């Protein structure tokens, strides 16, 4: 069965460009993003990896460790990294799993045989410090992902873990959030002394505190 939200992310040992890791130990108490690439030396992946390297300070600010995966050998990962640096202007600054035997790709359901029997799809798993899967995304090989969206989801997850809030359509940090329906108005007034807008009994907007 496919991995689902709330499942514990399967643990594994793997070779990476930064040495052998045991997945859960490597994340430690951080949040994590595990994302797959169909193949080394491919154009869309090259742009994604360069951009993710550029975003490293943004992931670090949020306490997130990032790790990539491709079903190729370590030697290919190293050679490809040079091309990424040359063409994207950013050095790959996070580990890349060398999953030539597709052990991890199979564990995480990253191979969708009716799309391709050899390449992985573009999967993303956001994993929280308790190792629970909090988001899954699956993109086709031909569409590069939007890594700003991945940061936005992390911001939403971290906010909604801290406060009894949800985030509305196209929410960005700093925007109003939604008070969860499980809270009645009295509880909401206590938890959000800054006040809230009640558009409907079930639709109450509040400016989150920091
Ligand atoms: C790419 O990363 O550019 C790519 C990989 C597989 C199929 C299509 C594009």
Coordinates of C-alpha atoms and ligand atoms in Angstrom, one line a residue:
X1 CA 0.0 0.0 0.0
X2 CA 1.2 3.5 -0.8
X3 CA 2.6 5.6 2.1
X4 CA 0.0 7.9 3.5
X5 CA 0.0 11.0 5.6
X6 CA 0.6 10.2 9.3
X7 CA 2.6 7.0 8.5
X8 CA 6.0 6.8 10.0
X9 CA 8.5 7.4 7.2
X10 CA 10.3 4.0 6.6
X11 CA 13.8 3.9 7.9
X12 CA 16.7 2.7 5.7
X13 CA 20.4 2.7 5.3
X14 CA 21.8 4.2 2.1
X15 CA 25.0 5.4 0.4
X16 CA 24.9 9.1 -0.2
X17 CA 27.3 11.8 -1.6
X18 CA 28.0 12.6 2.1
X19 CA 28.6 9.1 3.2
X20 CA 26.5 6.2 4.4
X21 CA 23.4 7.2 6.4
X22 CA 20.7 5.7 8.5
X23 CA 17.7 7.8 7.5
X24 CA 16.1 8.4 10.9
X25 CA 19.4 9.1 12.6
X26 CA 20.4 11.5 9.9
X27 CA 17.3 13.6 10.4
X28 CA 17.6 13.5 14.2
X29 CA 15.2 16.1 15.6
X30 CA 14.9 18.1 12.4
X31 CA 12.1 18.2 9.9
X32 CA 13.0 16.5 6.7
X33 CA 12.4 16.7 2.9
X34 CA 13.1 13.6 0.9
X35 CA 12.7 14.1 -2.9
X36 CA 13.4 11.9 -5.9
X37 CA 14.8 12.7 -9.3
X38 CA 14.1 10.5 -12.3
X39 CA 17.7 10.2 -13.4
X40 CA 21.1 11.9 -13.2
X41 CA 22.3 14.1 -16.1
X42 CA 18.8 15.2 -17.0
X43 CA 17.8 18.8 -17.6
X44 CA 14.8 19.4 -15.4
X45 CA 16.5 17.7 -12.4
X46 CA 19.6 19.8 -12.9
X47 CA 17.6 23.0 -12.5
X48 CA 15.7 21.6 -9.4
X49 CA 18.9 20.6 -7.6
X50 CA 20.6 23.9 -8.3
X51 CA 17.5 25.8 -7.0
X52 CA 17.2 23.6 -3.9
X53 CA 20.9 24.3 -3.1
X54 CA 20.2 28.0 -3.4
X55 CA 17.3 27.6 -0.9
X56 CA 19.4 25.9 1.7
X57 CA 19.4 28.9 4.1
X58 CA 15.6 29.0 3.9
X59 CA 15.3 25.3 4.8
X60 CA 17.8 25.8 7.7
X61 CA 15.8 28.7 9.0
X62 CA 12.9 26.3 9.4
X63 CA 14.9 23.5 10.9
X64 CA 14.6 21.3 7.8
X65 CA 17.2 18.9 6.4
X66 CA 16.9 18.1 2.7
X67 CA 18.0 14.9 1.0
X68 CA 17.7 14.0 -2.7
X69 CA 17.5 10.6 -4.3
X70 CA 18.2 9.3 -7.8
X71 CA 18.4 5.7 -9.0
X72 CA 22.0 6.1 -10.2
X73 CA 25.5 5.4 -8.8
X74 CA 27.5 7.7 -6.5
X75 CA 30.1 8.2 -9.3
X76 CA 27.3 9.7 -11.5
X77 CA 26.0 11.9 -8.6
X78 CA 29.5 13.4 -8.2
X79 CA 30.0 14.0 -11.9
X80 CA 26.6 15.5 -12.3
X81 CA 27.1 17.8 -9.3
X82 CA 29.9 19.5 -11.2
X83 CA 27.5 20.2 -14.1
X84 CA 24.9 21.5 -11.6
X85 CA 27.4 23.9 -10.1
X86 CA 28.6 25.1 -13.5
X87 CA 25.1 25.6 -15.1
X88 CA 23.0 26.7 -12.0
X89 CA 25.6 28.6 -10.1
X90 CA 25.0 26.7 -6.9
X91 CA 27.0 23.8 -5.4
X92 CA 24.8 20.9 -4.3
X93 CA 25.0 21.3 -0.5
X94 CA 22.8 18.4 0.7
X95 CA 23.3 14.6 0.3
X96 CA 22.0 12.8 -2.7
X97 CA 21.1 9.1 -2.2
X98 CA 22.6 6.7 -4.7
X99 CA 19.8 4.2 -5.1
X100 CA 21.0 2.2 -8.1
X101 CA 19.3 -0.9 -6.8
X102 CA 16.0 1.1 -6.2
X103 CA 15.7 -0.1 -2.7
X104 CA 14.7 3.2 -1.3
X105 CA 12.6 4.1 -4.4
X106 CA 10.6 0.9 -3.9
X107 CA 10.2 1.4 -0.2
X108 CA 8.7 4.9 -0.8
X109 CA 6.7 4.0 -4.0
X110 CA 8.7 6.3 -6.2
X111 CA 8.5 4.1 -9.2
X112 CA 5.2 4.2 -11.0
X113 CA 5.5 1.4 -13.6
X114 CA 2.7 2.8 -15.8
X115 CA 4.6 6.1 -16.1
X116 CA 8.1 4.5 -16.4
X117 CA 9.4 1.1 -15.3
X118 CA 13.0 2.5 -14.8
X119 CA 12.8 6.1 -13.7
X120 CA 11.3 7.4 -10.5
X121 CA 8.6 10.0 -10.6
X122 CA 9.3 13.3 -8.8
X123 CA 8.2 12.5 -5.3
X124 CA 8.4 14.8 -2.3
X125 CA 7.9 13.7 1.3
X126 CA 7.9 16.2 4.1
X127 CA 8.6 14.4 7.4
X128 CA 8.3 15.9 10.9
X129 CA 10.6 15.4 13.8
X130 CA 8.5 12.5 15.1
X131 CA 9.3 10.9 11.6
X132 CA 5.7 11.2 10.5
X133 CA 4.9 11.8 6.9
X134 CA 3.1 15.2 6.7
X135 CA 3.0 15.8 3.0
X136 CA 3.4 13.7 -0.2
X137 CA 3.6 15.2 -3.7
X138 CA 4.0 13.3 -7.0
X139 CA 5.0 15.2 -10.1
X140 CA 5.7 13.7 -13.6
X141 CA 9.2 13.6 -14.8
X142 CA 8.6 16.4 -17.3
X143 CA 7.4 19.0 -14.8
X144 CA 9.9 20.6 -12.4
X145 CA 8.6 21.2 -8.9
X146 CA 7.9 24.5 -7.2
X147 CA 10.2 24.5 -4.2
X148 CA 8.7 27.8 -2.9
X149 CA 5.5 25.8 -2.5
X150 CA 7.4 23.2 -0.5
X151 CA 8.7 25.9 1.8
X152 CA 5.1 27.4 2.0
X153 CA 3.7 24.0 3.2
X154 CA 6.5 23.7 5.8
X155 CA 5.5 27.2 7.1
X156 CA 1.9 26.1 7.2
X157 CA 2.6 22.8 9.0
X158 CA 4.9 24.5 11.5
X159 CA 2.3 27.2 12.2
X160 CA -0.6 24.8 12.6
X161 CA 1.5 22.6 14.9
X162 CA 2.1 25.6 17.2
X163 CA -1.4 27.1 17.2
X164 CA -4.9 25.7 16.7
X165 CA -5.0 27.1 13.2
X166 CA -5.3 26.1 9.6
X167 CA -4.2 28.1 6.5
X168 CA -6.5 29.2 3.7
X169 CA -6.1 29.1 -0.1
X170 CA -2.8 30.6 -1.3
X171 CA -1.8 31.5 2.3
X172 CA 1.6 33.0 2.7
X173 CA 3.4 33.7 6.0
X174 CA 2.1 36.9 7.5
X175 CA -1.4 36.4 6.1
X176 CA -4.5 35.7 8.2
X177 CA -5.0 32.1 9.2
X178 CA -8.2 30.2 10.0
X179 CA -9.3 29.2 13.5
X180 CA -10.0 25.4 13.5
X181 CA -13.7 24.6 13.8
X182 CA -13.0 22.4 16.9
X183 CA -12.6 25.6 19.0
X184 CA -15.7 27.3 20.1
X185 CA -15.8 31.2 20.2
X186 CA -15.0 31.3 23.9
X187 CA -11.9 29.2 23.5
X188 CA -10.9 31.2 20.4
X189 CA -11.2 34.5 22.3
X190 CA -9.0 33.0 25.1
X191 CA -6.4 31.7 22.6
X192 CA -6.4 34.7 20.3
X193 CA -6.7 37.8 22.5
X194 CA -5.7 39.9 19.5
X195 CA -9.3 39.3 18.2
X196 CA -10.6 37.6 15.1
X197 CA -12.9 38.2 12.2
X198 CA -16.0 36.0 12.2
X199 CA -17.3 35.8 8.6
X200 CA -19.4 32.7 9.4
X201 CA -19.6 30.6 12.5
X202 CA -17.2 28.1 10.8
X203 CA -15.0 30.7 9.1
X204 CA -13.0 32.8 11.5
X205 CA -9.8 34.6 10.5
X206 CA -7.0 35.7 12.8
X207 CA -3.6 37.2 12.4
X208 CA -1.3 34.6 14.0
X209 CA 1.0 35.6 16.8
X210 CA 4.7 34.8 16.1
Ligands
LIG1 C1 14.5 15.8 -16.7 O1 14.9 15.8 -15.5 O2 14.8 16.7 -17.4 C2 13.7 14.6 -17.2 C3 13.9 13.4 -16.7 C4 13.1 12.3 -17.2 C5 12.2 12.6 -18.2 C6 12.0 13.9 -18.7 C7 12.8 14.9 -18.2

